[in-house]
Short mmCIF file of C-alpha atoms in Angstrom, two decimals:
data_model
loop_
_atom_site.label_atom_id
_atom_site.label_comp_id
_atom_site.label_asym_id
_atom_site.label_seq_id
_atom_site.Cartn_x
_atom_site.Cartn_y
_atom_site.Cartn_z
CA MET A 662 -125.26 -74.39 221.67
CA VAL A 663 -122.28 -74.17 224.00
CA MET A 664 -122.21 -76.53 226.93
CA GLN A 665 -121.01 -74.91 230.10
CA ILE A 666 -118.79 -76.94 232.41
CA HIS A 667 -119.46 -75.89 235.96
CA PRO A 668 -116.57 -75.93 238.39
CA ARG A 669 -116.49 -78.69 240.99
CA PRO A 670 -117.95 -77.54 244.34
CA ARG A 671 -115.10 -76.60 246.64
CA HIS A 672 -116.58 -78.30 249.67
CA ILE A 673 -116.06 -81.77 248.14
CA SER A 674 -112.45 -82.85 248.53
CA ARG A 675 -110.45 -84.84 245.98
CA PRO A 676 -110.36 -87.99 248.15
CA THR A 677 -114.17 -87.98 248.28
CA TRP A 678 -114.36 -87.95 244.49
CA ILE A 679 -111.84 -90.77 244.27
CA VAL A 680 -113.82 -92.90 246.71
CA THR A 681 -117.07 -92.14 244.86
CA VAL A 682 -115.69 -93.07 241.45
CA LEU A 683 -114.05 -96.26 242.71
CA SER A 684 -117.20 -97.27 244.57
CA LEU A 685 -119.37 -96.79 241.47
CA ALA A 686 -116.89 -98.74 239.37
CA CYS A 687 -116.88 -101.61 241.87
CA LEU A 688 -120.67 -101.67 242.03
CA PHE A 689 -120.84 -101.80 238.24
CA LEU A 690 -118.35 -104.67 238.05
CA VAL A 691 -120.06 -106.66 240.77
CA PHE A 692 -123.51 -106.07 239.26
CA SER A 693 -122.37 -107.05 235.76
CA THR A 694 -120.69 -110.19 237.12
CA ILE A 695 -123.81 -111.21 239.02
CA GLN A 696 -126.00 -110.57 235.99
CA LYS A 697 -123.72 -112.69 233.81
CA TYR A 698 -123.67 -115.45 236.40
CA ASN A 699 -127.45 -115.44 236.85
CA SER A 700 -128.30 -115.05 233.16
CA GLY A 701 -131.00 -117.54 232.23
CA CYS A 702 -130.98 -119.20 235.67
CA ASN A 703 -132.80 -118.99 238.94
CA VAL A 704 -132.74 -121.00 242.15
CA PHE A 705 -135.68 -123.13 241.01
CA ASN A 706 -134.23 -123.93 237.58
CA THR A 707 -131.72 -126.79 237.43
CA SER A 708 -131.94 -127.43 233.69
CA SER A 709 -129.00 -127.43 231.32
CA GLY A 710 -126.58 -124.59 231.95
CA CYS A 711 -127.83 -123.88 235.48
CA ARG A 712 -126.99 -125.18 238.94
CA SER A 713 -129.04 -125.72 242.04
CA ALA A 714 -128.46 -123.10 244.69
CA PHE A 715 -127.64 -125.93 247.08
CA SER A 716 -124.99 -127.66 244.97
CA GLU A 717 -121.24 -127.43 245.55
CA PRO A 718 -119.79 -124.08 244.40
CA ALA A 719 -118.36 -124.09 240.88
CA ALA A 720 -114.77 -123.02 240.27
CA SER A 721 -115.98 -119.87 238.49
CA GLU A 722 -118.08 -118.90 241.51
CA ILE A 723 -115.14 -119.38 243.88
CA LEU A 724 -112.92 -117.30 241.59
CA ARG A 725 -115.52 -114.53 241.38
CA GLU A 726 -115.85 -114.42 245.17
CA TYR A 727 -112.07 -114.27 245.59
CA GLU A 728 -111.75 -111.42 243.07
CA GLU A 729 -114.45 -109.41 244.85
CA ILE A 730 -112.80 -109.89 248.26
CA ALA A 731 -109.34 -109.09 246.92
CA SER A 732 -110.56 -105.93 245.17
CA ARG A 733 -112.27 -104.61 248.29
CA VAL A 734 -109.29 -105.41 250.50
CA VAL A 735 -106.72 -103.76 248.22
CA MET A 736 -108.81 -100.62 247.64
CA LYS A 737 -109.53 -100.22 251.36
CA GLU A 738 -105.85 -100.64 252.17
CA ILE A 739 -104.90 -97.92 249.67
CA LEU A 740 -107.66 -95.44 250.52
CA ASP A 741 -108.00 -96.03 254.26
CA PRO A 742 -104.99 -97.85 255.74
CA VAL A 743 -105.44 -98.86 259.37
CA ARG A 744 -102.75 -98.63 262.03
CA SER A 745 -103.40 -101.60 264.25
CA LYS A 746 -103.43 -101.07 268.01
CA ASN A 747 -103.65 -104.79 268.66
CA PRO A 748 -101.57 -106.55 265.96
CA LYS A 749 -102.41 -110.18 265.33
CA VAL A 750 -100.76 -113.04 263.49
CA ALA A 751 -102.93 -114.81 260.90
CA PHE A 752 -102.24 -118.55 260.96
CA MET A 753 -103.27 -119.79 257.51
CA PHE A 754 -103.48 -123.56 257.13
CA MET A 755 -103.55 -125.15 253.67
CA THR A 756 -104.70 -128.74 254.03
CA ARG A 757 -105.86 -131.66 251.93
CA GLY A 758 -108.44 -132.66 254.53
CA SER A 759 -108.35 -132.87 258.31
CA LEU A 760 -105.85 -131.31 260.72
CA PRO A 761 -104.04 -134.25 262.38
CA PHE A 762 -102.26 -131.93 264.85
CA GLU A 763 -105.35 -129.99 265.91
CA LEU A 764 -104.83 -130.93 269.59
CA LEU A 765 -101.24 -129.72 269.52
CA TRP A 766 -102.21 -126.40 267.93
CA ASP A 767 -105.09 -126.04 270.40
CA LYS A 768 -102.61 -126.30 273.27
CA PHE A 769 -100.34 -123.81 271.47
CA PHE A 770 -103.14 -121.22 271.03
CA ASN A 771 -104.75 -121.55 274.47
CA GLY A 772 -104.58 -118.39 276.57
CA HIS A 773 -103.54 -116.12 273.71
CA GLU A 774 -106.92 -115.18 272.28
CA GLY A 775 -106.91 -111.75 270.68
CA LYS A 776 -103.36 -112.10 269.38
CA PHE A 777 -104.04 -114.47 266.52
CA SER A 778 -106.63 -115.54 263.97
CA VAL A 779 -107.01 -118.82 262.10
CA TYR A 780 -107.95 -119.53 258.48
CA VAL A 781 -108.11 -122.98 256.89
CA HIS A 782 -108.20 -123.85 253.18
CA VAL A 783 -109.39 -127.44 252.69
CA SER A 784 -108.64 -128.90 249.27
CA LYS A 785 -111.33 -131.57 249.52
CA GLY A 786 -114.34 -131.97 251.74
CA LYS A 787 -115.36 -130.03 254.84
CA LEU A 788 -113.18 -129.26 257.83
CA ILE A 789 -114.22 -131.38 260.81
CA CYS A 790 -112.70 -130.34 264.12
CA ILE A 791 -113.45 -130.00 267.81
CA SER A 792 -111.12 -127.20 268.90
CA PRO A 793 -112.90 -123.83 269.21
CA HIS A 794 -109.83 -122.28 267.57
CA PHE A 795 -110.64 -124.11 264.31
CA VAL A 796 -114.43 -124.43 264.30
CA ASN A 797 -115.93 -122.47 261.38
CA ARG A 798 -112.51 -121.13 260.40
CA ASP A 799 -112.43 -122.81 256.97
CA ILE A 800 -112.76 -120.47 254.02
CA ARG A 801 -114.39 -120.97 250.60
CA SER A 802 -111.96 -123.46 249.09
CA ALA A 803 -111.20 -125.28 245.84
CA GLU A 804 -109.23 -128.38 244.95
CA VAL A 805 -105.45 -127.94 245.05
CA ARG A 806 -103.06 -130.00 242.96
CA TRP A 807 -99.35 -130.23 243.62
CA GLY A 808 -97.16 -128.13 241.35
CA LYS A 809 -100.03 -126.33 239.64
CA ILE A 810 -101.18 -122.74 239.89
CA SER A 811 -104.08 -123.93 242.06
CA MET A 812 -101.56 -124.02 244.94
CA VAL A 813 -100.85 -120.31 244.47
CA ASP A 814 -104.57 -119.63 244.10
CA ALA A 815 -105.19 -121.22 247.50
CA GLU A 816 -102.49 -119.05 249.07
CA ARG A 817 -104.09 -115.93 247.60
CA ARG A 818 -107.56 -116.94 248.82
CA LEU A 819 -106.17 -117.36 252.33
CA LEU A 820 -104.48 -113.96 252.17
CA ALA A 821 -107.63 -112.28 250.86
CA ASN A 822 -109.75 -113.61 253.72
CA ALA A 823 -107.12 -112.87 256.36
CA LEU A 824 -106.61 -109.30 255.10
CA LYS A 825 -110.27 -108.48 255.79
CA ASP A 826 -109.30 -108.22 259.45
CA PRO A 827 -107.31 -104.95 259.80
CA GLU A 828 -105.69 -106.23 263.01
CA ASN A 829 -103.90 -109.02 261.14
CA GLN A 830 -100.36 -107.72 260.58
CA ARG A 831 -98.42 -110.92 259.86
CA PHE A 832 -99.57 -113.73 257.60
CA LEU A 833 -98.18 -117.20 258.14
CA LEU A 834 -98.70 -120.09 255.70
CA LEU A 835 -98.68 -123.60 257.17
CA SER A 836 -99.61 -127.12 256.09
CA GLU A 837 -101.43 -129.85 257.97
CA SER A 838 -98.07 -131.56 258.65
CA CYS A 839 -96.53 -128.47 260.30
CA VAL A 840 -95.89 -128.15 264.03
CA PRO A 841 -94.63 -125.21 266.12
CA LEU A 842 -91.20 -125.45 267.74
CA TYR A 843 -91.62 -122.67 270.32
CA ASN A 844 -94.34 -121.34 272.57
CA PHE A 845 -96.85 -118.79 271.29
CA ASP A 846 -95.28 -115.71 272.89
CA TYR A 847 -91.85 -116.40 271.38
CA ILE A 848 -93.27 -116.91 267.87
CA TYR A 849 -95.62 -113.91 268.17
CA ASN A 850 -92.82 -111.54 269.19
CA TYR A 851 -90.43 -112.97 266.60
CA LEU A 852 -92.92 -112.22 263.82
CA ILE A 853 -94.57 -108.99 264.95
CA TYR A 854 -91.31 -107.17 265.71
CA SER A 855 -89.39 -108.33 262.63
CA HIS A 856 -88.61 -105.81 259.90
CA LEU A 857 -88.69 -108.34 257.05
CA SER A 858 -91.08 -110.82 255.52
CA PHE A 859 -89.74 -114.35 255.83
CA MET A 860 -89.71 -115.92 252.41
CA ASP A 861 -87.41 -118.53 250.93
CA CYS A 862 -85.63 -117.26 247.80
CA PHE A 863 -82.39 -118.29 246.09
CA TYR A 864 -80.75 -118.50 242.68
CA ASP A 865 -80.38 -122.06 241.35
CA PRO A 866 -78.75 -122.31 237.90
CA GLY A 867 -79.53 -126.05 237.66
CA PHE A 868 -82.31 -128.05 236.04
CA ALA A 869 -84.60 -127.73 239.11
CA GLY A 870 -84.08 -123.97 239.26
CA ASN A 871 -83.52 -121.80 236.22
CA GLY A 872 -83.88 -124.91 234.08
CA ARG A 873 -87.60 -124.45 234.68
CA TYR A 874 -87.58 -120.95 233.22
CA SER A 875 -89.41 -120.41 229.94
CA ILE A 876 -88.87 -117.64 227.40
CA GLY A 877 -92.65 -117.25 227.45
CA MET A 878 -92.15 -115.25 230.66
CA LEU A 879 -90.49 -112.42 228.74
CA PRO A 880 -90.50 -109.46 228.77
CA GLU A 881 -91.84 -109.14 232.33
CA ILE A 882 -89.59 -111.81 233.84
CA GLU A 883 -85.99 -112.17 232.70
CA LYS A 884 -84.12 -115.40 233.35
CA LYS A 885 -81.61 -113.62 235.60
CA ASN A 886 -84.48 -112.67 237.95
CA PHE A 887 -86.03 -116.15 238.11
CA ARG A 888 -85.84 -117.59 241.65
CA LYS A 889 -86.77 -120.69 243.62
CA GLY A 890 -87.89 -121.25 247.21
CA SER A 891 -90.15 -123.07 249.62
CA GLN A 892 -93.73 -121.80 249.64
CA TRP A 893 -94.08 -121.58 253.43
CA PHE A 894 -93.89 -117.86 254.15
CA ALA A 895 -94.51 -115.31 256.91
CA MET A 896 -95.47 -111.98 255.30
CA LYS A 897 -95.87 -108.45 256.54
CA ARG A 898 -99.24 -106.90 255.77
CA GLN A 899 -97.90 -104.62 253.04
CA HIS A 900 -96.44 -107.62 251.20
CA ALA A 901 -99.70 -109.53 251.55
CA VAL A 902 -101.58 -106.61 249.95
CA ILE A 903 -99.04 -106.38 247.13
CA THR A 904 -99.43 -110.10 246.47
CA LEU A 905 -103.19 -109.71 246.08
CA ALA A 906 -102.77 -106.62 243.90
CA ASP A 907 -100.41 -108.39 241.49
CA ASN A 908 -101.90 -109.55 238.23
CA LEU A 909 -98.98 -109.04 235.85
CA TYR A 910 -96.56 -111.61 237.26
CA TYR A 911 -99.28 -113.96 238.50
CA THR A 912 -100.74 -114.19 234.99
CA LYS A 913 -97.34 -115.07 233.55
CA PHE A 914 -96.92 -117.95 235.98
CA ARG A 915 -100.51 -119.10 235.49
CA ASP A 916 -100.10 -119.27 231.71
CA VAL A 917 -96.46 -120.32 231.34
CA CYS A 918 -95.28 -122.11 234.50
CA LEU A 919 -96.68 -125.59 233.88
CA ILE A 920 -95.91 -129.07 235.23
CA MET A 921 -94.88 -130.23 231.74
CA GLN A 922 -93.82 -127.66 229.21
CA LEU A 923 -91.67 -127.31 226.13
CA ASN A 924 -88.35 -125.68 226.89
CA PRO A 925 -85.92 -124.69 224.12
CA GLU A 926 -82.93 -125.43 226.38
CA ARG A 927 -84.23 -128.86 227.38
CA ASN A 928 -86.64 -131.06 225.43
CA ARG A 929 -89.07 -131.36 228.32
CA SER A 930 -89.14 -129.52 231.59
CA TYR A 931 -91.49 -128.79 234.45
CA CYS A 932 -92.23 -125.63 236.38
CA VAL A 933 -93.70 -125.80 239.88
CA ALA A 934 -95.65 -122.57 240.34
CA ASP A 935 -95.65 -122.46 244.14
CA GLU A 936 -91.84 -122.87 244.25
CA HIS A 937 -91.17 -119.98 241.87
CA TYR A 938 -93.97 -117.39 241.77
CA LEU A 939 -93.51 -115.59 245.10
CA PRO A 940 -89.67 -115.90 245.23
CA THR A 941 -89.43 -114.45 241.71
CA PHE A 942 -92.10 -111.81 242.35
CA PHE A 943 -90.43 -110.43 245.50
CA ASN A 944 -86.94 -110.75 244.03
CA ILE A 945 -88.12 -108.31 241.37
CA ILE A 946 -90.22 -105.86 243.39
CA ASP A 947 -88.62 -105.85 246.87
CA PRO A 948 -85.50 -108.04 247.17
CA GLY A 949 -84.33 -106.19 250.28
CA GLY A 950 -87.64 -106.73 252.05
CA ILE A 951 -87.44 -110.52 252.41
CA SER A 952 -85.22 -112.82 254.46
CA ASN A 953 -84.37 -115.33 251.67
CA TRP A 954 -85.09 -118.27 253.99
CA SER A 955 -88.26 -119.88 255.32
CA LEU A 956 -89.16 -120.14 259.01
CA THR A 957 -90.37 -123.71 258.39
CA HIS A 958 -87.82 -126.52 258.54
CA VAL A 959 -87.92 -129.48 256.14
CA ASP A 960 -85.46 -132.36 255.77
CA TRP A 961 -84.22 -132.96 252.21
CA SER A 962 -81.47 -135.39 253.25
CA GLU A 963 -83.13 -138.31 251.45
CA LYS A 964 -82.66 -136.42 248.15
CA LYS A 965 -86.10 -137.40 246.87
CA PHE A 966 -88.76 -135.43 245.05
CA HIS A 967 -90.46 -134.64 248.37
CA PRO A 968 -88.92 -134.04 251.82
CA LYS A 969 -88.56 -136.66 254.53
CA ILE A 970 -91.66 -137.58 256.51
CA TYR A 971 -90.93 -137.90 260.23
CA GLU A 972 -92.38 -141.11 261.68
CA ALA A 973 -93.17 -141.72 265.35
CA SER A 974 -89.81 -143.44 265.90
CA ASP A 975 -88.00 -140.32 264.59
CA VAL A 976 -89.64 -137.85 266.94
CA THR A 977 -87.52 -137.31 270.04
CA TYR A 978 -86.60 -134.36 272.22
CA GLU A 979 -83.13 -134.44 270.62
CA LEU A 980 -84.59 -134.12 267.10
CA ILE A 981 -86.61 -131.05 268.06
CA LYS A 982 -83.66 -129.46 269.87
CA ASN A 983 -81.38 -130.09 266.86
CA ILE A 984 -83.84 -128.34 264.52
CA MET A 985 -84.18 -125.43 266.95
CA SER A 986 -80.40 -124.99 267.17
CA VAL A 987 -79.93 -124.33 263.45
CA ASP A 988 -78.92 -120.71 262.78
CA ILE A 989 -77.60 -121.06 259.21
CA SER A 990 -79.77 -121.28 256.11
CA GLU A 991 -78.46 -123.66 253.46
CA HIS A 992 -79.50 -124.34 249.87
CA VAL A 993 -77.87 -126.70 247.36
CA THR A 994 -78.00 -125.96 243.63
CA SER A 995 -79.30 -128.63 241.24
CA ASP A 996 -76.54 -128.28 238.65
CA ASN A 997 -73.47 -130.53 238.39
CA GLN A 998 -71.54 -128.38 240.86
CA LYS A 999 -74.06 -128.98 243.69
CA LYS A 1000 -72.95 -125.70 245.20
CA ARG A 1001 -73.88 -125.07 248.85
CA LEU A 1002 -75.33 -121.60 249.39
CA ILE A 1003 -74.99 -120.65 253.06
CA GLN A 1004 -76.17 -117.54 254.89
CA PRO A 1005 -76.64 -116.77 258.60
CA CYS A 1006 -80.23 -116.32 259.74
CA LEU A 1007 -80.37 -112.66 260.74
CA ARG A 1008 -83.45 -111.18 262.36
CA ASN A 1009 -83.24 -107.37 262.59
CA GLY A 1010 -79.47 -107.71 262.09
CA ILE A 1011 -78.98 -110.22 264.93
CA ARG A 1012 -78.21 -113.90 264.36
CA ARG A 1013 -81.11 -116.01 265.59
CA PRO A 1014 -82.46 -119.56 265.14
CA CYS A 1015 -83.75 -120.05 261.61
CA TYR A 1016 -86.86 -122.10 262.27
CA LEU A 1017 -90.05 -121.52 264.23
CA PHE A 1018 -91.90 -124.47 262.67
CA ALA A 1019 -91.11 -127.85 261.16
CA ARG A 1020 -92.65 -130.37 258.76
CA LYS A 1021 -93.43 -133.05 257.49
CA PHE A 1022 -94.72 -135.00 260.49
CA HIS A 1023 -96.81 -138.15 260.10
CA PRO A 1024 -100.13 -138.11 262.02
CA ASP A 1025 -98.84 -141.01 264.16
CA THR A 1026 -96.30 -138.63 265.75
CA LEU A 1027 -99.01 -136.67 267.59
CA GLU A 1028 -98.61 -138.46 270.94
CA ASN A 1029 -94.82 -138.02 270.95
CA LEU A 1030 -95.14 -134.36 270.03
CA LEU A 1031 -97.73 -133.73 272.74
CA ASN A 1032 -95.36 -135.27 275.28
CA ILE A 1033 -92.43 -133.15 274.09
CA PHE A 1034 -94.52 -129.97 274.04
CA SER A 1035 -96.49 -130.78 277.18
CA ASN A 1036 -95.52 -127.34 278.46
CA PHE A 1037 -94.69 -124.92 275.67
CA SER A 1038 -93.30 -122.40 278.13
CA THR A 1039 -90.29 -124.66 278.80
CA ILE A 1040 -89.17 -124.78 275.15
#
């Protein structure tokens, strides 16, 4: 018997078939994942191997939810990209607990509703706040540990949730110790009308740069392409989507970039995933699309493992003005030469101040900061 293959009906376009196939595939994956997760368990069964429906979410459940959100976001962006008529900036806070500068940010956001959205990833516990700009803005979160891939995972969870809103066109990563240096309108216009994503990225041949490279990253990542940078970024939407879509380079960093690892060039070394993943990733895929400096100022003058923490006695109008006046980005290599790498901060080809935000500020500095920024429009 000969099987006849009937031609595809002409009234169904190719895009429709693509959407149909992708939709069925997604439904199959989601269904199979749910079946696997629920296998042998129900909400009334809390015996071995099962969890109560009311217990804290397991890491596997959080990962599954993230993967589902990321898949839907990326596919929608590819198949049905939206041109925003009202572009917003997504302020994504990654915190260990509370937001000590909630009152300052509340003053910063007031009167600008519709131009921004807020997302908060809390490493431990539940976000407790009083500002309407932060209430119920925490996302499904997991514990974050310094230097580990969990830091990158938190960034990707924030991006996935923020990308669900098609109006979000810029994605800004901040910590609980960050404060804004300018009023909302200045920062909004700076970000929305910039051609680049602002991401710190530089070549450091020393022990704290390429000394952290491992041959286990080959063949995808060559040592010459390995980069370092601060994690605090401001991304365009297309770069946020690409970050979620990446599995190749992310997997390499997840499996190879470890706090303590064997390194053939040094007996023991460490690789801090959040300092290397995104700088290396964008140096490979779109080096001309990033600024190579971060919009968030930190003070490394103490030459310690972590940047200086500003205490209440440090916070003056002069300090803030000095940070705001910086228009040159500077990095220092970690090799014996201690080479200073200097570049002007160019926004759309014009030299501008480098920093829109600053950290790390101790919670006790809140009163001083509120006094300095009592009227954001004057800064």
